[in-house]
Short mmCIF file of C-alpha atoms in Angstrom, two decimals:
data_model
loop_
_atom_site.label_atom_id
_atom_site.label_comp_id
_atom_site.label_asym_id
_atom_site.label_seq_id
_atom_site.Cartn_x
_atom_site.Cartn_y
_atom_site.Cartn_z
CA UNK B 274 0.12 -0.16 -0.26
CA UNK B 275 1.17 3.48 -0.85
CA UNK B 276 -0.36 5.38 1.89
CA UNK B 277 2.06 7.30 4.01
CA UNK B 278 1.53 4.98 7.34
CA UNK B 279 3.25 6.82 10.32
CA UNK B 280 0.82 5.60 13.01
CA UNK B 281 -0.07 2.13 13.75
CA UNK B 282 -3.83 2.69 13.14
CA UNK B 283 -5.61 3.55 9.25
CA UNK B 284 -7.82 5.88 10.52
CA UNK B 285 -5.00 8.72 11.89
CA UNK B 286 -2.79 7.54 9.24
CA UNK B 287 -5.72 8.61 6.66
CA UNK B 288 -5.85 12.46 8.47
CA UNK B 289 -2.45 12.24 8.50
CA UNK B 290 -2.20 11.62 4.33
CA UNK B 291 -4.99 13.91 3.56
CA UNK B 292 -3.29 17.09 5.04
CA UNK B 293 -0.10 15.70 3.26
CA UNK B 294 -2.30 16.00 -0.18
CA UNK B 295 -3.77 19.37 1.07
CA UNK B 296 -0.83 21.35 1.57
CA UNK B 297 1.04 20.32 4.78
CA UNK B 298 4.84 20.77 5.32
CA UNK B 299 6.38 17.25 5.93
CA UNK B 300 8.62 18.94 8.81
CA UNK B 301 5.61 20.15 10.04
CA UNK B 302 3.84 16.95 9.93
CA UNK B 303 6.82 15.03 11.76
CA UNK B 304 6.69 17.70 14.44
CA UNK B 305 3.15 17.37 15.19
CA UNK B 306 3.23 13.52 14.74
CA UNK B 307 6.14 12.10 16.72
CA UNK B 308 4.83 13.10 20.41
CA UNK B 309 1.74 11.39 19.44
CA UNK B 310 3.04 8.09 18.28
CA UNK B 311 2.67 6.20 21.71
CA UNK B 312 -0.88 7.55 22.06
CA UNK B 313 -1.79 6.04 18.88
CA UNK B 314 -1.00 2.36 19.92
CA UNK B 315 -4.33 2.95 22.20
CA UNK B 316 -6.48 2.62 19.08
CA UNK B 317 -8.14 5.12 17.16
CA UNK B 318 -10.44 7.02 19.41
CA UNK B 319 -7.91 6.92 22.16
CA UNK B 320 -5.32 10.26 22.07
CA UNK B 321 -7.45 12.21 20.29
CA UNK B 322 -7.53 15.11 22.36
CA UNK B 323 -3.95 15.00 22.45
CA UNK B 324 -3.82 15.12 18.52
CA UNK B 325 -5.57 18.18 18.94
CA UNK B 326 -3.52 19.71 21.44
CA UNK B 327 -0.05 18.88 19.09
CA UNK B 328 -2.08 20.48 15.76
CA UNK B 329 -3.32 23.13 17.36
CA UNK B 330 -0.05 24.35 18.85
CA UNK B 331 1.83 23.91 15.78
CA UNK B 332 -1.19 25.98 13.52
CA UNK B 333 -1.19 28.55 16.44
CA UNK B 334 2.62 28.95 15.76
CA UNK B 335 1.54 29.56 12.14
CA UNK B 336 -0.39 32.18 12.78
CA UNK B 337 2.02 34.08 15.15
CA UNK B 338 4.16 33.83 11.87
CA UNK B 339 1.89 34.96 9.43
CA UNK B 340 1.26 38.20 11.90
CA UNK B 341 4.99 38.89 11.48
CA UNK B 342 4.49 38.84 8.23
CA UNK B 343 1.73 41.20 8.08
CA UNK B 344 3.30 43.52 10.55
CA UNK B 345 5.95 43.93 7.32
CA UNK B 346 3.24 44.13 4.67
CA UNK B 347 4.38 40.68 3.40
CA UNK B 348 0.72 39.31 2.71
CA UNK B 349 2.07 36.92 -0.15
CA UNK B 350 4.25 35.20 2.84
CA UNK B 351 1.55 35.36 5.41
CA UNK B 352 -1.00 33.41 3.36
CA UNK B 353 0.44 30.33 2.76
CA UNK B 354 1.22 30.01 6.66
CA UNK B 355 -2.69 30.88 7.38
CA UNK B 356 -3.95 28.20 4.88
CA UNK B 357 -1.45 25.56 6.68
CA UNK B 358 -2.81 26.94 10.43
CA UNK B 359 -6.20 26.39 8.73
CA UNK B 360 -5.60 23.09 7.84
CA UNK B 361 -4.00 22.21 10.59
CA UNK B 362 -7.23 23.52 13.38
CA UNK B 363 -9.34 21.80 10.69
CA UNK B 364 -7.51 18.55 10.82
CA UNK B 365 -7.70 18.65 14.51
CA UNK B 366 -11.39 19.24 14.71
CA UNK B 367 -12.09 16.63 12.77
CA UNK B 368 -10.48 13.92 14.62
CA UNK B 369 -12.68 14.97 17.68
CA UNK B 370 -15.39 13.29 19.12
CA UNK B 371 -18.80 15.14 19.08
CA UNK B 372 -19.14 17.34 21.72
CA UNK B 373 -15.29 17.34 22.92
CA UNK B 374 -14.25 20.62 24.55
CA UNK B 375 -12.70 23.26 21.51
CA UNK B 376 -13.86 21.55 18.85
CA UNK B 377 -16.27 24.29 17.64
CA UNK B 378 -13.53 26.94 18.37
CA UNK B 379 -11.04 24.96 16.51
CA UNK B 380 -13.61 24.68 13.14
CA UNK B 381 -14.01 28.39 13.68
CA UNK B 382 -10.47 29.31 13.70
CA UNK B 383 -10.17 27.17 10.72
CA UNK B 384 -12.31 28.53 8.69
CA UNK B 385 -11.19 32.28 9.19
CA UNK B 386 -7.67 31.94 8.36
CA UNK B 387 -8.66 29.92 5.44
CA UNK B 388 -10.66 32.56 4.27
CA UNK B 389 -7.87 35.35 5.55
CA UNK B 390 -4.59 33.15 3.93
CA UNK B 391 -6.81 32.71 0.82
CA UNK B 392 -7.40 36.31 0.23
CA UNK B 393 -3.32 37.41 1.49
CA UNK B 394 -2.11 34.26 -1.06
CA UNK B 395 -4.51 36.28 -4.14
CA UNK B 396 -6.20 33.09 -4.57
CA UNK B 397 -9.75 33.62 -6.56
CA UNK B 398 -11.56 31.37 -4.55
CA UNK B 399 -14.67 33.55 -2.45
CA UNK B 400 -17.09 32.17 0.12
CA UNK B 401 -20.66 32.31 -0.97
CA UNK B 402 -24.14 31.60 0.48
CA UNK B 403 -26.61 29.46 -1.42
CA UNK B 404 -30.46 30.11 -0.44
CA UNK B 405 -31.98 26.96 0.96
CA UNK B 406 -35.10 27.07 2.36
CA UNK B 407 -35.55 29.51 5.27
CA UNK B 408 -31.49 29.71 5.68
CA UNK B 409 -28.35 29.32 3.13
CA UNK B 410 -25.81 26.99 2.58
CA UNK B 411 -22.13 27.73 2.55
CA UNK B 412 -19.84 27.17 -0.15
CA UNK B 413 -16.58 28.02 -2.14
CA UNK B 414 -17.01 29.64 -5.56
CA UNK B 415 -13.75 29.25 -7.98
CA UNK B 416 -14.16 31.30 -11.39
CA UNK B 417 -12.65 30.02 -14.46
CA UNK B 418 -9.77 31.08 -15.78
CA UNK B 419 -9.41 32.67 -19.31
CA UNK B 420 -12.98 32.50 -20.25
CA UNK B 421 -15.08 35.14 -21.27
CA UNK B 422 -18.71 35.27 -20.96
CA UNK B 423 -20.39 32.38 -18.95
CA UNK B 424 -18.78 29.52 -17.91
CA UNK B 425 -19.04 25.98 -17.30
CA UNK B 426 -19.31 24.90 -13.41
CA UNK B 427 -19.34 21.96 -11.44
CA UNK B 428 -20.42 21.57 -7.86
CA UNK B 429 -18.56 19.45 -5.66
CA UNK B 430 -19.97 17.65 -2.85
CA UNK B 431 -18.59 16.85 0.91
CA UNK B 432 -17.70 13.28 1.77
CA UNK B 433 -19.39 12.09 5.50
CA UNK B 434 -16.65 13.86 7.81
CA UNK B 435 -14.97 16.48 5.20
CA UNK B 436 -15.71 20.15 4.59
CA UNK B 437 -15.48 22.60 1.39
CA UNK B 438 -12.02 23.75 2.29
CA UNK B 439 -10.80 20.27 2.44
CA UNK B 440 -12.80 20.15 -0.87
CA UNK B 441 -10.69 23.20 -2.11
CA UNK B 442 -7.25 21.66 -1.11
CA UNK B 443 -7.97 18.47 -3.01
CA UNK B 444 -6.64 20.82 -6.23
CA UNK B 445 -9.70 19.92 -8.35
CA UNK B 446 -11.11 23.58 -8.33
CA UNK B 447 -7.76 24.58 -9.23
CA UNK B 448 -7.18 21.78 -12.22
CA UNK B 449 -11.05 22.95 -13.47
CA UNK B 450 -10.04 26.56 -13.38
CA UNK B 451 -7.21 25.82 -15.67
CA UNK B 452 -9.32 23.72 -18.00
CA UNK B 453 -11.93 27.24 -18.15
CA UNK B 454 -14.60 25.88 -15.74
CA UNK B 455 -15.45 27.25 -12.57
CA UNK B 456 -16.59 25.21 -9.37
CA UNK B 457 -18.58 25.47 -6.24
CA UNK B 458 -17.59 23.34 -3.43
CA UNK B 459 -20.78 22.61 -0.97
CA UNK B 460 -20.83 22.20 2.93
CA UNK B 461 -24.20 20.32 2.29
CA UNK B 462 -26.32 19.37 5.07
CA UNK B 463 -24.57 17.25 7.63
CA UNK B 464 -21.23 18.48 6.48
CA UNK B 465 -18.68 21.44 7.43
CA UNK B 466 -20.64 24.68 8.35
CA UNK B 467 -23.70 23.40 7.69
CA UNK B 468 -23.55 20.84 10.50
CA UNK B 469 -21.66 22.68 12.96
CA UNK B 470 -22.83 26.23 12.37
CA UNK B 471 -26.52 25.55 11.35
CA UNK B 472 -27.57 21.99 12.76
CA UNK B 473 -28.57 21.18 9.47
CA UNK B 474 -28.40 17.04 9.57
CA UNK B 475 -27.91 15.09 6.59
CA UNK B 476 -30.45 13.78 4.66
CA UNK B 477 -30.38 10.46 1.73
CA UNK B 478 -32.78 12.48 -0.05
CA UNK B 479 -29.97 15.07 -1.84
CA UNK B 480 -32.06 16.29 -4.41
CA UNK B 481 -33.87 18.44 -1.80
CA UNK B 482 -30.72 20.22 -1.41
CA UNK B 483 -29.18 19.76 -4.62
CA UNK B 484 -31.53 21.47 -6.60
CA UNK B 485 -31.55 24.38 -4.90
CA UNK B 486 -27.39 24.40 -5.42
CA UNK B 487 -28.53 23.98 -9.18
CA UNK B 488 -30.72 26.95 -9.26
CA UNK B 489 -28.52 29.09 -7.42
CA UNK B 490 -25.71 28.95 -10.20
CA UNK B 491 -28.26 28.78 -12.85
CA UNK B 492 -29.12 32.28 -11.63
CA UNK B 493 -25.65 33.96 -12.03
CA UNK B 494 -24.75 36.16 -14.93
CA UNK B 495 -21.17 34.68 -14.86
CA UNK B 496 -22.34 30.59 -15.23
CA UNK B 497 -23.50 28.68 -18.41
CA UNK B 498 -26.51 26.93 -16.99
CA UNK B 499 -26.73 24.70 -20.00
CA UNK B 500 -23.11 23.53 -18.68
CA UNK B 501 -23.36 22.97 -15.00
CA UNK B 502 -22.09 19.01 -13.49
CA UNK B 503 -21.66 17.92 -10.16
CA UNK B 504 -19.46 15.83 -8.81
CA UNK B 505 -18.65 13.95 -4.81
CA UNK B 506 -15.88 12.90 -3.23
CA UNK B 507 -16.32 9.77 -0.68
CA UNK B 508 -19.84 10.01 0.60
CA UNK B 509 -20.48 12.48 -1.88
CA UNK B 510 -20.29 9.49 -4.45
CA UNK B 511 -23.66 8.51 -3.35
CA UNK B 512 -25.23 12.07 -3.05
CA UNK B 513 -23.92 13.54 -6.37
CA UNK B 514 -25.20 10.45 -8.25
CA UNK B 515 -28.75 10.83 -6.39
CA UNK B 516 -28.68 14.52 -7.17
CA UNK B 517 -27.89 14.22 -11.05
CA UNK B 518 -30.78 11.38 -11.37
CA UNK B 519 -33.33 13.26 -9.73
CA UNK B 520 -32.63 16.86 -11.10
CA UNK B 521 -32.25 16.65 -15.28
CA UNK B 522 -30.79 19.91 -15.61
CA UNK B 523 -27.03 18.96 -14.70
CA UNK B 524 -25.55 18.30 -17.80
CA UNK B 525 -22.86 15.69 -16.73
CA UNK B 526 -21.64 13.93 -13.63
CA UNK B 527 -18.52 12.01 -11.58
CA UNK B 528 -17.60 10.48 -8.55
CA UNK B 529 -14.38 10.37 -6.94
CA UNK B 530 -14.93 6.97 -5.23
CA UNK B 531 -18.32 4.94 -5.51
CA UNK B 532 -20.45 4.85 -2.79
CA UNK B 533 -23.32 2.66 -3.72
CA UNK B 534 -24.94 1.57 -0.78
CA UNK B 535 -23.44 3.34 2.20
CA UNK B 536 -26.59 1.77 4.22
CA UNK B 537 -25.09 -2.07 3.98
CA UNK B 538 -21.14 -0.39 4.33
CA UNK B 539 -23.07 0.32 7.71
CA UNK B 540 -24.00 -3.05 9.01
CA UNK B 541 -20.10 -4.17 7.61
CA UNK B 542 -19.05 -1.56 9.76
CA UNK B 543 -21.05 -2.91 12.83
CA UNK B 544 -19.58 -6.32 11.53
CA UNK B 545 -15.97 -4.69 11.54
CA UNK B 546 -15.54 -5.21 7.97
CA UNK B 547 -13.40 -2.39 6.27
CA UNK B 548 -12.07 0.67 7.98
CA UNK B 549 -14.07 3.56 9.50
CA UNK B 550 -12.83 7.12 8.25
CA UNK B 551 -12.84 8.86 11.56
CA UNK B 552 -12.57 8.20 15.33
CA UNK B 553 -15.53 8.00 17.32
CA UNK B 554 -17.06 6.31 14.27
CA UNK B 555 -20.74 5.65 15.88
CA UNK B 556 -20.81 8.99 17.72
CA UNK B 557 -20.21 10.85 14.76
CA UNK B 558 -22.67 9.08 12.37
CA UNK B 559 -25.26 10.22 14.86
CA UNK B 560 -24.26 13.70 15.17
CA UNK B 561 -24.18 14.11 11.01
CA UNK B 562 -27.56 12.57 10.87
CA UNK B 563 -29.25 13.89 14.15
CA UNK B 564 -30.01 10.64 15.11
CA UNK B 565 -31.43 10.01 18.69
CA UNK B 566 -29.13 6.30 18.75
CA UNK B 567 -28.21 3.65 16.80
CA UNK B 568 -31.57 2.56 15.82
CA UNK B 569 -32.77 5.88 14.83
CA UNK B 570 -29.53 6.31 12.81
CA UNK B 571 -29.97 3.30 10.96
CA UNK B 572 -33.52 4.34 9.98
CA UNK B 573 -32.43 7.96 8.73
CA UNK B 574 -29.67 6.09 6.58
CA UNK B 575 -31.72 3.15 5.18
CA UNK B 576 -32.29 4.98 1.92
CA UNK B 577 -28.89 5.63 1.34
CA UNK B 578 -28.10 3.15 -1.91
CA UNK B 579 -28.41 3.97 -5.67
CA UNK B 580 -30.27 0.83 -6.86
CA UNK B 581 -32.78 2.49 -8.91
CA UNK B 582 -31.30 5.67 -9.38
CA UNK B 583 -28.15 5.15 -11.40
CA UNK B 584 -30.33 4.01 -13.87
CA UNK B 585 -32.07 7.30 -14.09
CA UNK B 586 -29.02 9.25 -14.96
CA UNK B 587 -29.11 10.75 -18.55
CA UNK B 588 -25.93 12.41 -18.65
CA UNK B 589 -22.56 11.55 -19.21
CA UNK B 590 -21.16 9.84 -16.30
CA UNK B 591 -17.48 8.91 -14.96
CA UNK B 592 -17.35 6.42 -11.77
CA UNK B 593 -13.96 6.20 -10.09
CA UNK B 594 -12.48 4.31 -7.46
CA UNK B 595 -9.38 2.73 -5.80
CA UNK B 596 -8.22 -0.51 -6.79
CA UNK B 597 -6.99 -1.23 -2.83
CA UNK B 598 -10.01 1.31 -1.09
CA UNK B 599 -9.89 -0.16 2.15
CA UNK B 600 -13.51 1.62 3.37
CA UNK B 601 -15.59 1.25 0.48
CA UNK B 602 -15.17 -1.72 -1.16
CA UNK B 603 -14.66 -1.94 -5.00
CA UNK B 604 -17.77 -3.54 -6.19
CA UNK B 605 -19.68 -0.99 -5.47
CA UNK B 606 -17.93 0.69 -8.66
CA UNK B 607 -18.73 -1.65 -10.83
CA UNK B 608 -22.60 -1.46 -9.22
CA UNK B 609 -23.08 1.99 -10.13
CA UNK B 610 -21.16 1.59 -13.57
CA UNK B 611 -23.23 -1.47 -14.28
CA UNK B 612 -26.36 0.58 -13.35
CA UNK B 613 -25.69 3.69 -15.77
CA UNK B 614 -27.64 1.97 -18.54
CA UNK B 615 -29.24 4.96 -20.01
CA UNK B 616 -26.56 7.26 -19.84
CA UNK B 617 -25.12 8.69 -23.63
CA UNK B 618 -21.58 8.07 -21.98
CA UNK B 619 -20.52 6.41 -19.48
CA UNK B 620 -17.09 5.40 -17.69
CA UNK B 621 -15.68 3.18 -15.24
CA UNK B 622 -11.61 4.36 -13.93
CA UNK B 623 -10.28 2.11 -11.34
CA UNK B 624 -7.04 3.83 -10.28
CA UNK B 625 -4.08 0.97 -9.73
CA UNK B 626 -0.57 0.68 -8.43
CA UNK B 627 0.57 1.84 -12.41
CA UNK B 628 -0.68 5.53 -11.38
CA UNK B 629 -1.44 5.46 -7.76
CA UNK B 630 -4.91 6.84 -6.12
CA UNK B 631 -5.20 3.38 -4.76
CA UNK B 632 -6.80 3.96 -1.70
CA UNK B 633 -9.98 5.79 -0.97
CA UNK B 634 -10.50 8.51 -2.57
CA UNK B 635 -6.81 8.75 -3.54
CA UNK B 636 -5.52 9.37 -0.46
CA UNK B 637 -2.09 7.81 -1.25
CA UNK B 638 -2.12 10.04 -4.27
CA UNK B 639 -4.61 12.34 -5.50
CA UNK B 640 -3.14 14.12 -8.36
CA UNK B 641 -4.54 11.34 -10.59
CA UNK B 642 -7.86 11.52 -9.62
CA UNK B 643 -8.15 15.04 -9.56
CA UNK B 644 -6.38 15.63 -13.28
CA UNK B 645 -8.95 12.41 -14.06
CA UNK B 646 -11.81 14.17 -13.05
CA UNK B 647 -11.06 17.88 -14.25
CA UNK B 648 -10.21 16.12 -17.50
CA UNK B 649 -13.72 14.27 -17.79
CA UNK B 650 -15.64 17.58 -16.90
CA UNK B 651 -13.54 19.57 -19.81
CA UNK B 652 -14.70 16.83 -22.42
CA UNK B 653 -18.49 16.62 -21.52
CA UNK B 654 -18.75 20.28 -20.43
CA UNK B 655 -17.28 22.39 -23.13
CA UNK B 656 -13.87 23.16 -21.10
CA UNK B 657 -10.02 22.55 -22.52
CA UNK B 658 -7.43 20.09 -22.07
CA UNK B 659 -4.42 22.15 -23.12
#
């Protein structure tokens, strides 16, 4: 396996690998992780408070260093430091159990430093709010590069435990922008700001918020409403196809990791089959779904399978998956692809050891996934490849 495996458990290694792929510095990773090695031996749930303390210590130091840059007017140097601080705050927060002390304050530090850091670095990404019922969904909009007139755009959805900032750091928005395609990274219900700051739980009927997201983009003067695509990472591999199947105005779709039957995955996890994505897993999913215990969670998530949904998709659709995904079985990718019988252009891409990206959503190497998906949308939404 190509995953960076510093700790003796998969869940901690996954967080570290995601951070490395998102712009962490290796020396900082080692400084944060070395004091935690003995703690990790007690299992994936133990030691997460100490994990937060070490990662927050580094993040706080980077903020102080950024402030020194700012005092000298060196904003282009301050920006990357604040972005890494944001990454470390958000990684530390992601590892905590629901209700942990300082969790919400740490999350707020993360999103505040992301905003300041990207602005200082001159990056074009901006936070927007998508109307949703009587509230809004927070999102990050990145415009296309070198496009005159209305742009194509891709909606990019979170997985179970990610947030819009991590979506941005996966570098798919930047690769889309180079290809003349805008993107919208969304904190849909059950994720990011929507869960933590607004109390919006996840729901299996993802078109209920997927349609308002489409309509927000379609109403923008800078977006071509006929060229809006949708993709999702990890559990977004369930949400995005479900939206695409029930909101036919999306013009193209893709998944970064198939998640064809997540309800069935829960039964496998009860039986300890496969790896969990975060510590304190059951407390986490109860929180995400607003569930009152295990029975309520199983009831609220039982609709999360794509049988009978993939057949509704009548636009080009790409399914990608890592060959050695330890969380979601490769078989689910084949199920999703096989049921795309009405798509005018369907494709299945399995990432193998030949290139990399064999772990869950390419945690071992995200470059191949983001390039392949960006090229797919360039071909199906009218972007550019060179």
